[in-house]
Amino acid sequence: MSRRVVISGIGPLCAVGAGREYFWDAMKSGGRAAADSRIINGRKVNVISLRNFSAADYLESRKTYLDRTTEFLLAAVSLALEDADLDLKKEDPERVAAVTGSAYGCLSTMAAYFQDFAAKGPRFVKPILFPHAYANTPVSVLAIEYGIKGFHCHFSAGEAASATAISYAYDLVRDGRADVAIAAGSEALHDLVFAMHPDSVIGEGAAALVLEDLDRALGRGISPLAEVLGCGLSCCGADPGRGMEDATVRAMRRALKAGLQMPGIFLPSYAPHSGFGVSELSAARVLSGGVSWQTLVLADFLGNTFGASGALQATAAALFSADTGSTALVSSVSPGGSVASIAFGPLP
Amino acid sequence: MSASGSVPVVITGMGAVTPLGDSVSSFWDSLIAGRYAIAPIKRFDASVFQFGEGGEIPEFELGGRAGAVVGRDDRALRFAAKAVDEAWSGSGLSNEGLLDEVAVVLATNFGSVELSEAALTGGPCSGRDRSGLGFQAAADAISRIWGFGGPCVALSLSCASGAAAVGYGMDLIRQGRCRAAVCCGYDAISRFAWSGLCALRTMTKDRIRPFDLNRDGTVFSEGAGAMVLEAADSAAARGAEIHAELLGHGMNNNAFHLAAPSKEGEGLAAVMRMALHDAGIKAEEVSHVNAHGTGTKHNDVSETLAIKAVFGRHAEKVAVNSIKSCVGHVMGAAGSLEAIATALSLREGLIPPTMGLVTPDPECDLDYTPNAARKLDARVALSNSSGIGGCNSALVLGRHKA
């Protein structure tokens, strides 16, 4: 059984705004979020943070404690479900999947726990912090919050984490193993992340997408945003230098599949002048036969949002595909050489 | 044929690094003999903790390409690399020119967090000190060492991680995203992890006694378990040795509580049904369940109820066991090591014992293979895993018909 998979709702949460309208306005106008400069370990980092974010605006009940990465995820999913006009209480919970990605997970809580441990000793640490420090805590809290009992997975795959999550969610719905899949990525800033990426522009945020079978979405009376045409995963193997372009070509070719629908817009992870951006651009030229694709680099707007980047790219891709009537191709690359690529197409 | 109606998947390589032995054969021999891996922790001062015993792995030399790449201080990755090395070498795939079609799936609870303890406490630290904070770097390292060019992914589902890695690797093959997958669950005991595990209050100062009336907790260990999965037709075409077949899997969440299992085990029952449906197998075809069996009061009762809910009267005929009774709870590696043990049970016709089970619990009244290994001509087996956050994973394995 192979179903057509569509995006029936999106929930972007980032520095240019929360929700479809603000996000789309920023994409069309080229509006960039303001960055603050910070000095971490003597190196300058430009930080684009979510200002004035309050999880309480998105949650039905007050929580004792949540890591900020978890808060972002819950907020993004809340937006996506509203956008999809989907009430999960009316769904069979075992047929709803939750698949998420994050590069660093609940790093703030892990650091808070460990600093507590270092300061007070093991007998006086706050026990509530430890279960909130796991990488899978955000997706587990999501499942508890919404009663999601179907397929459940979390990818800690660096910058390719949420694109990898979307690809698995796509497979689950396509193969009939889930009726609805919530695929998302979230990432919250922390000084440790800044310290690992000096001289960079670092962002935070989240995005959630609701994936459904086309017939089911139409049967609910909604108009899906775009279709997921395919996904590809690869990595550069033994040689990150020479192999990056080849890995990106392989992933993108698998996403576009038979028919090789040339994208109207390409959304790479990195700016064209950067190391990985050069590989992504080269890969695009290989596939296009030298023809230039319109390119949108979200990192220019939002900074590097790490594990949230793929989901934010996918959100933008779905919107552009719907708006232009053309295919949109996402390339999500992690610095170690893993690539996840997703192709979106308009619905007739 | 499985519910997804797709490519059959088989196991052609296995690797293990455990406190019971640093190879699959030594691990298996120790399980069958009922040896106990748990001893006082030596690597750091455990006297400050409430619980001070666990399953540690002594230092070892990591040779070959992995030894040149993986630092001596990155113990977690050393475990993974050694297990992958055994599994990959044993698969015979290295000569087949398939590297671009080989995926890597690594799964862990804590990754190389030991490297980053200095960073986490806010002290001065280097880039290397921070390198353990993301899990993908380890998966990338494994890909680079062996030159794998297929999907390269790190995932984390707490103590269901190892089984989830096997399930996801299976799906990558079935979906045509690769022809083979190296799947490895791994974790190392560190001060950070140990402090948190103590805070969860799930450990025992006694020995771990799954399903025993007087059980009062689990014990944690470190290690890695790796499997090479392959499309069945590819394995058959090259005449590979096939250890067992992977028939199906499931992953879900209890949607109940972050740290406690649901009392009736509904979530675990649901994931077992999910896996059986995926495998196209009826419950009464299963002869053996390798249980999650942590030895805590709650888990063992809820898991017993879950098995009964899935198998009905047939549950009385199923040989259940918990290898955690010997090797301890190996955290992110538990599910993958238990999958290896289940594959070997099918291949060898032998079930490792549940050790320490001396006083039956009326609430745990199934056959748990107490205290001695047993011959069993099983055709189909199931392996369960659960973790913090309410995650569950189940694998269905079948004996290979040569």
XYZ file of C-alpha atoms in Angstrom:
750
model
C 0.000 0.000 0.000
C 1.537 3.376 -0.991
C -0.323 6.532 -0.143
C 0.183 10.093 -1.298
C 1.441 12.122 1.647
C 0.517 15.766 2.101
C 1.270 18.564 4.538
C -2.041 19.512 6.116
C -0.700 21.897 8.740
C 2.443 23.810 9.635
C 3.616 25.385 12.881
C 6.744 27.520 12.531
C 8.101 29.137 15.683
C 11.131 31.318 15.125
C 12.557 34.766 15.507
C 10.594 36.204 12.567
C 7.324 35.103 14.081
C 5.062 32.347 15.261
C 2.572 30.709 12.934
C 2.029 30.483 9.214
C 1.092 34.110 8.550
C 4.074 35.793 10.201
C 6.502 33.219 8.863
C 5.208 33.487 5.293
C 5.217 37.291 5.393
C 8.876 37.215 6.444
C 9.788 34.710 3.705
C 8.130 36.847 1.021
C 9.446 40.167 2.234
C 12.936 38.921 3.058
C 12.543 40.234 6.600
C 15.416 39.202 8.805
C 15.388 38.825 12.558
C 17.652 41.106 14.571
C 20.745 39.505 16.074
C 22.463 40.333 19.345
C 26.234 40.124 19.572
C 27.733 38.223 22.444
C 31.284 37.401 23.421
C 31.685 33.761 24.444
C 35.167 32.550 25.416
C 36.599 35.669 23.817
C 34.930 35.024 20.456
C 32.016 36.947 18.992
C 28.777 35.125 18.320
C 25.681 36.666 16.792
C 22.579 35.291 18.421
C 19.035 35.396 17.076
C 16.791 34.400 19.945
C 13.070 34.054 20.390
C 12.182 37.136 22.338
C 9.098 37.314 24.517
C 8.341 33.621 24.087
C 6.014 32.164 26.689
C 5.079 28.498 26.555
C 1.934 29.298 28.544
C 0.540 30.952 25.403
C 0.430 27.529 23.734
C -0.305 25.040 26.508
C -3.633 24.152 28.051
C -2.212 23.521 31.510
C 0.693 24.772 33.575
C 3.697 22.482 33.784
C 6.002 22.045 36.784
C 9.080 22.111 34.615
C 9.920 21.952 30.914
C 13.209 22.439 29.116
C 13.077 25.297 26.617
C 13.615 22.881 23.695
C 10.539 20.977 24.881
C 8.561 24.202 25.221
C 9.414 25.192 21.657
C 8.300 21.780 20.379
C 4.962 21.894 22.179
C 4.315 25.423 20.932
C 5.138 24.500 17.326
C 2.898 21.438 17.450
C 0.081 23.503 18.915
C 0.386 25.894 15.971
C 0.549 23.046 13.438
C -2.514 21.262 14.786
C -4.490 24.484 14.719
C -3.293 25.150 11.169
C -4.372 21.634 10.174
C -7.721 22.003 11.961
C -6.929 18.689 13.607
C -8.207 17.698 17.048
C -6.130 14.735 18.166
C -8.741 13.815 20.785
C -10.923 12.673 17.880
C -8.204 10.470 16.371
C -7.279 6.880 17.169
C -4.209 7.619 19.349
C -2.427 4.474 18.181
C -2.620 5.700 14.595
C -0.990 9.061 15.311
C 2.816 9.137 15.052
C 5.229 11.607 16.624
C 8.711 11.864 15.099
C 11.064 14.647 16.108
C 14.627 15.847 15.751
C 17.058 18.024 17.642
C 20.831 18.394 17.521
C 21.493 19.130 21.187
C 18.194 18.270 22.834
C 17.603 19.436 26.372
C 21.064 20.864 26.828
C 19.977 23.610 29.227
C 18.458 21.104 31.609
C 21.426 18.757 31.305
C 23.761 21.617 32.178
C 21.520 22.793 35.031
C 21.416 19.257 36.423
C 25.148 18.802 36.220
C 25.914 22.170 37.760
C 23.513 21.288 40.579
C 25.352 17.989 41.001
C 28.761 19.662 40.995
C 27.687 22.307 43.511
C 25.670 20.231 45.959
C 26.766 16.663 45.474
C 24.766 13.702 44.260
C 22.410 13.381 47.189
C 20.970 16.884 46.822
C 20.462 17.265 43.085
C 16.971 18.150 41.957
C 15.622 14.782 40.741
C 13.026 16.403 38.473
C 15.782 17.729 36.206
C 17.238 14.372 35.154
C 14.238 12.882 33.277
C 13.856 16.274 31.579
C 17.443 16.132 30.320
C 17.092 13.138 28.002
C 17.311 13.674 24.262
C 13.887 12.078 23.794
C 12.206 14.085 26.553
C 10.609 16.598 24.128
C 8.929 13.945 21.982
C 7.873 11.995 25.072
C 6.343 15.087 26.672
C 4.598 15.736 23.350
C 3.121 12.225 23.410
C 1.939 12.658 27.002
C 0.498 16.121 26.333
C -1.553 15.020 23.325
C -2.109 11.347 24.149
C -0.138 10.203 21.102
C 0.348 6.430 21.282
C 1.420 5.543 17.760
C 4.854 5.384 16.175
C 7.354 7.325 18.260
C 10.937 8.232 17.454
C 13.508 10.945 18.066
C 16.571 11.717 15.944
C 19.657 13.359 17.430
C 21.136 13.768 13.977
C 22.690 17.211 14.148
C 21.501 19.770 11.607
C 19.863 16.955 9.604
C 17.783 15.829 12.602
C 14.381 17.258 11.766
C 14.622 16.582 8.023
C 15.397 12.972 8.964
C 12.333 13.026 11.221
C 10.175 14.301 8.363
C 11.493 11.565 6.062
C 10.525 8.858 8.583
C 7.122 10.417 9.159
C 6.629 10.453 5.374
C 7.500 6.755 5.154
C 5.127 5.876 8.008
C 2.135 7.631 6.430
C 2.994 6.507 2.900
C 3.163 2.858 4.011
C -0.043 3.054 6.023
C 1.646 2.560 9.398
C 0.206 5.849 10.665
C -2.855 7.881 9.648
C -1.345 11.147 10.859
C 2.252 11.946 11.645
C 3.531 14.971 13.489
C 7.089 15.645 12.363
C 9.027 18.392 14.044
C 12.361 19.852 15.020
C 13.234 22.089 17.922
C 16.365 23.704 19.282
C 16.942 26.188 22.110
C 20.034 28.325 22.535
C 22.643 27.724 25.190
C 26.102 29.169 25.867
C 27.631 25.769 25.180
C 26.225 25.853 21.640
C 27.648 29.344 21.126
C 31.029 28.171 22.333
C 31.021 25.367 19.775
C 30.232 27.741 16.914
C 32.234 30.932 17.281
C 32.118 33.616 14.607
C 28.681 32.344 13.552
C 25.084 33.484 13.535
C 23.174 31.150 15.825
C 19.399 30.934 16.038
C 16.759 28.950 17.878
C 13.225 27.853 17.217
C 11.049 25.005 16.129
C 8.723 23.904 13.394
C 6.116 21.173 13.262
C 4.382 19.732 10.227
C 1.269 17.565 10.118
C 1.572 14.820 7.507
C -1.489 12.900 6.333
C -2.688 10.705 3.546
C -4.114 12.940 0.792
C -7.513 11.242 0.665
C -7.887 11.459 4.407
C -7.032 15.148 4.466
C -9.493 15.908 1.679
C -12.084 13.796 3.468
C -11.684 16.057 6.494
C -12.607 18.976 4.272
C -9.286 20.760 4.427
C -6.983 21.939 1.650
C -3.498 20.532 2.167
C -0.610 22.878 1.630
C 1.665 20.693 -0.496
C 2.568 17.101 -1.237
C 5.703 15.370 0.008
C 7.112 13.900 -3.197
C 10.011 12.013 -1.702
C 12.930 11.957 0.704
C 16.556 10.928 0.416
C 19.219 10.209 3.026
C 22.941 9.701 2.558
C 26.329 10.652 3.919
C 29.770 11.347 2.584
C 31.418 8.224 3.982
C 35.156 8.150 4.349
C 35.950 11.456 2.689
C 33.997 14.495 3.894
C 35.895 16.733 1.516
C 35.362 15.048 -1.820
C 32.284 13.080 -0.830
C 29.998 15.905 0.305
C 28.805 16.905 -3.140
C 28.279 13.289 -4.143
C 26.324 12.550 -0.956
C 24.129 15.601 -1.511
C 23.460 14.600 -5.128
C 22.465 11.086 -4.044
C 20.108 12.348 -1.347
C 18.538 14.952 -3.603
C 18.157 12.502 -6.481
C 16.302 10.085 -4.208
C 14.034 12.886 -3.012
C 13.155 13.895 -6.549
C 12.914 10.268 -7.680
C 11.764 9.096 -11.082
C 10.726 11.892 -13.354
C 13.354 14.174 -11.836
C 11.002 17.068 -11.336
C 13.236 20.091 -11.446
C 12.628 22.311 -8.452
C 11.382 25.829 -8.837
C 13.086 26.673 -5.559
C 15.990 25.176 -3.678
C 16.420 25.537 0.102
C 19.914 24.484 1.166
C 21.216 24.429 4.731
C 24.090 26.796 4.141
C 24.820 29.983 2.290
C 26.460 29.416 -1.099
C 29.775 30.950 -0.047
C 30.258 28.635 2.935
C 32.068 25.298 2.805
C 29.010 23.093 2.890
C 27.012 25.610 0.876
C 29.468 25.199 -1.980
C 28.810 21.444 -1.964
C 25.068 21.936 -1.883
C 25.193 24.409 -4.759
C 27.457 22.102 -6.761
C 25.079 19.227 -6.160
C 22.177 21.349 -7.361
C 24.074 22.164 -10.563
C 24.803 18.485 -11.169
C 21.106 17.669 -10.970
C 19.942 20.673 -12.939
C 22.487 20.310 -15.697
C 23.931 23.700 -14.880
C 20.626 25.570 -14.728
C 20.404 27.821 -11.671
C 17.516 27.255 -9.301
C 15.966 30.043 -7.255
C 17.592 29.619 -3.861
C 16.445 30.576 -0.380
C 18.853 30.165 2.541
C 16.815 30.266 5.758
C 19.963 30.539 7.836
C 20.350 34.059 6.387
C 17.045 34.992 8.074
C 17.166 32.958 11.241
C 20.773 31.965 11.884
C 21.793 28.345 12.176
C 18.908 26.688 14.017
C 20.601 23.280 14.105
C 18.102 20.486 14.666
C 15.155 22.797 13.952
C 16.547 23.902 10.599
C 15.247 21.042 8.468
C 11.695 21.457 9.734
C 11.843 25.236 9.209
C 13.231 24.681 5.702
C 10.459 22.162 5.005
C 7.836 24.626 6.230
C 9.150 27.302 3.888
C 9.406 24.787 1.042
C 5.793 23.698 1.436
C 4.645 27.320 1.434
C 6.664 28.211 -1.656
C 5.501 25.109 -3.476
C 1.878 25.982 -2.794
C 2.411 29.605 -3.792
C 4.360 29.077 -7.000
C 2.917 25.788 -8.180
C 6.391 24.350 -8.527
C 8.504 21.738 -6.770
C 10.604 22.867 -3.800
C 13.681 20.938 -2.704
C 15.198 20.984 0.779
C 18.763 19.963 1.525
C 19.638 19.540 5.198
C 23.291 18.868 5.950
C 25.063 18.157 9.219
C 28.749 19.135 9.464
C 29.838 15.518 9.847
C 28.564 14.765 6.375
C 25.006 13.457 6.757
C 22.438 14.709 4.279
C 18.668 14.585 4.303
C 16.748 15.918 1.317
C 13.000 16.375 0.885
C 11.029 17.356 -2.205
C 7.652 19.084 -2.009
C 5.228 19.555 -4.834
C 2.024 21.501 -5.367
C -1.332 19.820 -5.288
C -3.376 19.991 -8.480
C 4.762 -11.372 4.487
C 4.936 -8.384 6.801
C 2.213 -5.771 7.013
C 4.375 -3.353 5.098
C 4.657 -6.015 2.404
C 8.234 -5.146 1.688
C 11.747 -6.503 1.550
C 12.571 -9.272 4.078
C 15.480 -8.388 6.327
C 18.043 -10.688 7.902
C 20.888 -10.407 10.420
C 24.282 -11.176 8.913
C 26.618 -9.721 11.523
C 26.622 -9.197 15.278
C 29.013 -7.542 17.715
C 28.985 -7.116 21.466
C 31.060 -5.298 24.077
C 29.752 -6.000 27.568
C 30.854 -6.523 31.157
C 30.264 -10.239 30.443
C 32.673 -10.325 27.540
C 33.906 -8.256 24.630
C 32.600 -10.460 21.845
C 29.307 -12.066 20.929
C 30.604 -15.547 21.767
C 31.925 -14.596 25.221
C 28.738 -12.605 25.919
C 26.539 -15.532 24.905
C 28.571 -18.133 26.822
C 28.339 -15.982 29.943
C 24.584 -15.573 29.573
C 24.068 -19.310 29.188
C 26.259 -19.972 32.204
C 24.272 -17.421 34.215
C 27.317 -15.328 35.143
C 26.720 -12.034 36.958
C 28.364 -8.907 35.615
C 27.779 -6.540 38.505
C 30.540 -5.418 40.871
C 31.565 -2.302 42.834
C 32.232 0.616 40.507
C 35.914 1.451 40.241
C 36.219 4.159 37.608
C 35.071 6.960 39.886
C 34.355 7.402 43.569
C 30.936 5.817 43.867
C 30.898 6.044 47.659
C 29.202 9.427 47.341
C 26.247 7.831 45.611
C 23.398 5.884 47.118
C 24.141 2.936 44.832
C 27.666 1.848 44.064
C 27.552 -1.298 41.931
C 27.283 -1.635 38.202
C 28.566 -3.492 35.174
C 31.788 -1.844 34.044
C 33.978 -2.767 31.116
C 37.738 -2.779 31.697
C 39.998 -0.782 29.400
C 40.771 -2.463 26.100
C 42.823 -1.798 23.022
C 40.888 -0.658 19.994
C 42.866 -1.673 16.989
C 42.577 -1.099 13.282
C 41.084 1.965 11.672
C 38.825 2.671 14.652
C 41.759 2.716 17.046
C 43.443 5.410 14.998
C 40.370 7.649 15.116
C 38.598 7.172 18.435
C 40.264 8.791 21.442
C 41.019 6.778 24.520
C 38.894 9.148 26.593
C 35.762 8.586 24.502
C 34.784 5.310 26.131
C 31.220 5.274 24.820
C 32.331 5.575 21.194
C 35.062 2.980 21.795
C 32.381 0.503 22.850
C 30.320 1.274 19.747
C 33.304 1.069 17.407
C 34.454 -2.268 18.790
C 30.987 -3.779 18.522
C 30.551 -2.434 14.982
C 33.959 -3.830 14.043
C 32.977 -7.332 15.138
C 29.592 -7.135 13.449
C 30.915 -5.707 10.182
C 33.845 -8.121 9.994
C 31.559 -11.043 10.680
C 29.043 -10.013 8.022
C 31.512 -10.492 5.182
C 30.082 -7.386 3.501
C 33.350 -5.481 3.425
C 34.344 -7.185 0.198
C 31.126 -6.553 -1.648
C 31.656 -2.966 -2.804
C 28.370 -1.800 -1.323
C 29.546 0.990 0.941
C 27.288 3.684 -0.555
C 24.354 1.375 0.152
C 25.212 0.811 3.815
C 23.448 2.864 6.477
C 24.620 3.583 10.016
C 22.127 3.915 12.849
C 23.596 4.691 16.261
C 21.456 4.950 19.362
C 22.288 6.016 22.896
C 20.971 7.627 26.077
C 23.996 9.694 26.982
C 26.441 9.403 24.092
C 29.916 10.689 24.809
C 28.679 12.936 27.613
C 31.629 11.863 29.739
C 33.810 14.003 27.473
C 31.675 17.005 28.226
C 31.437 16.896 32.001
C 33.808 19.832 32.267
C 31.751 21.786 29.755
C 28.487 20.988 31.491
C 29.692 22.320 34.831
C 30.488 25.645 33.219
C 34.214 25.366 33.748
C 36.990 26.154 31.272
C 36.975 23.615 28.504
C 38.131 23.013 24.981
C 36.255 22.228 21.796
C 37.050 18.566 22.337
C 35.453 18.796 25.782
C 32.243 19.979 24.170
C 32.321 17.434 21.378
C 30.293 14.922 23.360
C 27.251 17.143 23.553
C 25.640 16.076 20.286
C 25.161 12.420 19.382
C 25.492 12.704 15.605
C 29.264 13.125 15.776
C 29.585 9.491 16.866
C 27.482 8.232 13.953
C 29.553 10.377 11.583
C 32.750 8.912 13.038
C 31.539 5.340 12.470
C 30.606 6.207 8.879
C 34.003 7.771 8.253
C 35.992 4.931 9.794
C 34.414 2.295 7.580
C 33.432 4.502 4.634
C 29.683 3.923 4.811
C 27.826 6.256 2.454
C 24.180 5.434 3.083
C 21.927 7.164 5.603
C 23.877 8.067 8.749
C 21.664 8.757 11.728
C 21.846 9.035 15.506
C 18.634 8.450 17.396
C 17.715 8.399 21.055
C 14.744 6.804 22.789
C 16.250 6.346 26.240
C 16.444 2.668 27.202
C 14.453 1.657 24.119
C 17.246 3.153 21.970
C 19.067 -0.047 21.052
C 15.937 -1.818 19.848
C 14.769 1.339 18.058
C 18.076 1.428 16.161
C 17.457 -2.115 14.909
C 13.853 -1.277 13.982
C 14.785 1.902 12.151
C 17.614 0.141 10.330
C 15.134 -2.519 9.263
C 12.806 0.168 7.926
C 15.596 1.872 5.974
C 16.212 -1.417 4.139
C 12.527 -2.166 3.634
C 11.935 1.313 2.230
C 14.762 0.865 -0.233
C 16.930 3.567 1.307
C 19.885 1.199 1.655
C 20.781 -2.469 1.140
C 22.388 -2.986 4.524
C 22.387 -1.197 7.858
C 24.842 -1.222 10.746
C 22.734 -0.662 13.856
C 24.365 -0.098 17.229
C 23.101 0.789 20.673
C 25.753 1.944 23.143
C 26.268 3.735 26.451
C 29.001 4.258 29.037
C 28.713 4.675 32.782
C 29.793 8.177 33.746
C 29.490 10.211 36.928
C 26.818 12.362 35.322
C 24.735 9.409 34.153
C 25.236 7.565 37.441
C 24.109 10.509 39.517
C 20.922 10.824 37.476
C 20.212 7.116 37.488
C 20.568 7.120 41.276
C 18.175 10.066 41.482
C 15.543 8.056 39.586
C 15.503 5.627 42.539
C 15.077 2.548 40.380
C 18.230 0.741 41.517
C 18.714 -2.035 44.045
C 21.466 -2.663 46.565
C 20.678 -6.366 46.292
C 21.326 -8.258 43.062
C 18.882 -7.611 40.251
C 16.074 -10.184 40.453
C 13.640 -9.799 37.569
C 10.171 -11.127 38.346
C 11.182 -12.305 41.835
C 8.867 -11.487 44.752
C 11.682 -9.731 46.604
C 12.991 -7.722 43.696
C 13.485 -4.059 44.464
C 15.232 -2.515 41.547
C 17.621 -2.704 38.657
C 21.370 -2.287 38.189
C 23.021 -0.448 35.334
C 25.886 -1.479 33.088
C 27.729 -0.133 30.085
C 28.467 -1.584 26.686
C 27.424 -1.801 23.062
C 25.554 -4.174 20.807
C 25.754 -3.971 17.022
C 23.968 -5.783 14.237
C 24.437 -5.783 10.492
C 21.055 -6.036 8.826
C 20.712 -6.829 5.169
C 18.056 -7.320 2.536
C 17.436 -11.066 2.472
C 17.894 -11.435 -1.267
C 21.199 -9.592 -1.127
C 22.431 -11.820 1.702
C 21.282 -14.991 -0.037
C 22.869 -13.986 -3.336
C 26.313 -13.699 -1.795
C 25.931 -16.819 0.346
C 26.118 -14.931 3.638
C 25.721 -16.649 6.985
C 22.337 -15.582 8.305
C 21.935 -15.573 12.068
C 18.212 -14.848 12.204
C 15.463 -13.017 10.391
C 13.975 -9.696 11.431
C 10.263 -10.050 10.861
C 8.849 -6.835 12.268
C 9.063 -4.100 14.837
C 7.133 -1.401 16.633
C 7.914 1.804 18.530
C 5.411 3.757 20.574
C 4.839 5.778 23.727
C 2.640 5.027 26.757
C 1.474 8.677 26.763
C 1.163 8.314 30.520
C 4.106 9.579 32.565
C 7.696 10.640 32.004
C 9.204 8.264 34.554
C 6.653 5.581 35.471
C 5.157 2.754 33.383
C 1.398 2.522 33.063
C 0.187 0.012 35.656
C -1.528 -2.403 33.304
C 1.256 -2.245 30.723
C -1.069 -1.035 27.969
C 1.675 0.770 26.080
C 3.981 -2.230 26.063
C 1.115 -4.501 25.017
C 0.319 -2.104 22.181
C 3.907 -2.049 20.908
C 4.076 -5.853 20.962
C 0.867 -5.984 18.906
C 2.297 -3.334 16.584
C 5.413 -5.431 16.044
C 3.468 -8.665 15.511
C 1.165 -6.954 13.019
C 4.180 -5.525 11.210
C 5.666 -9.023 11.073
C 2.442 -10.622 9.873
C 2.766 -13.068 12.797
C 0.005 -14.299 15.092
C 0.652 -14.174 18.841
C 0.377 -17.953 19.171
C 3.324 -18.419 16.821
C 5.669 -16.821 19.379
C 7.513 -19.253 21.665
C 9.904 -16.905 23.454
C 9.866 -13.345 24.789
C 13.122 -11.657 25.780
C 11.613 -9.279 28.312
C 12.628 -5.776 29.270
C 12.646 -7.304 32.753
C 14.391 -4.569 34.733
C 13.720 -6.045 38.159
C 11.731 -3.055 39.416
C 8.458 -3.637 41.228
C 6.426 -1.740 38.647
C 8.003 -2.819 35.378
C 7.936 -6.549 35.953
C 4.266 -6.607 36.938
C 3.164 -4.315 34.145
C 5.227 -6.270 31.615
C 3.687 -9.536 32.815
C 0.222 -8.050 32.385
C 1.199 -6.774 28.933
C 2.406 -10.225 27.836
C -0.819 -11.798 29.091
C -2.908 -9.162 27.314
C -1.157 -9.870 24.006
C -0.861 -13.644 24.192
C -3.939 -14.609 26.229
C -3.856 -18.270 27.283
C -0.838 -18.823 25.027
C 1.223 -16.724 27.472
C 1.485 -19.805 29.687
C 3.414 -21.560 26.930
C 5.821 -18.725 26.188
C 9.354 -18.950 27.625
C 10.114 -15.475 28.979
C 13.504 -14.390 30.250
C 15.452 -11.323 31.289
C 19.142 -11.215 30.482
C 19.392 -8.076 32.607
C 19.557 -10.599 35.451
C 23.087 -11.368 34.257
C 24.464 -8.400 32.348
C 22.491 -5.634 34.074
C 20.596 -2.868 32.332
C 22.920 -1.606 29.608
C 20.850 1.520 28.975
C 21.036 2.539 25.317
C 22.649 -0.789 24.439
C 20.092 -2.936 26.257
C 17.708 -3.346 23.333
C 20.414 -4.188 20.815
C 22.155 -6.681 23.135
C 18.810 -8.269 23.901
C 18.104 -8.511 20.179
C 21.445 -10.294 19.763
C 20.588 -12.683 22.596
C 17.172 -13.341 21.026
C 18.720 -14.027 17.618
C 21.135 -16.471 19.217
C 18.330 -18.136 21.164
C 16.585 -18.853 17.865
C 19.746 -19.975 16.140
C 21.039 -22.168 18.966
C 17.709 -23.422 20.285
C 18.734 -22.305 23.763
C 17.229 -19.690 26.106
C 19.512 -17.936 28.628
C 18.201 -18.069 32.187
C 16.670 -15.384 34.358
C 19.046 -15.555 37.287
C 18.222 -14.586 40.853
C 14.609 -15.704 40.579
C 14.220 -17.711 43.784
C 10.867 -16.643 45.247
C 7.927 -16.597 42.836
C 5.722 -13.527 42.810
C 2.006 -14.310 42.454
C 1.688 -11.186 40.305
C 4.436 -12.451 37.993
C 3.263 -15.945 37.229
C 4.600 -16.723 33.778
C 7.469 -19.045 32.876
C 10.585 -16.853 33.217
C 13.207 -19.578 32.571
C 14.498 -19.407 36.143
C 18.116 -20.009 37.003
C 19.140 -22.417 34.254
C 19.386 -22.180 30.481
C 16.845 -24.245 28.621
C 16.631 -25.841 25.233
C 13.758 -24.497 23.203
C 12.923 -25.172 19.589
C 11.534 -21.702 18.945
C 10.634 -20.458 15.487
C 9.568 -16.929 16.414
C 10.594 -14.721 19.338
C 9.883 -11.222 20.523
C 12.185 -8.778 22.344
C 10.836 -5.881 24.438
C 12.396 -2.602 25.537
C 11.059 0.409 27.422
C 12.576 3.685 28.533
C 12.285 6.993 30.334
C 9.614 9.117 28.769
C 7.321 6.145 28.277
C 9.022 4.940 25.079
C 8.605 1.319 24.047
C 10.123 -0.760 21.286
C 9.474 -4.370 20.284
C 11.257 -6.557 17.753
C 9.986 -9.802 16.221
C 12.701 -12.213 15.116
C 12.411 -15.505 13.294
C 14.677 -18.504 13.061
C 16.378 -18.569 9.702
C 15.288 -21.380 7.477
C 18.410 -22.351 5.569
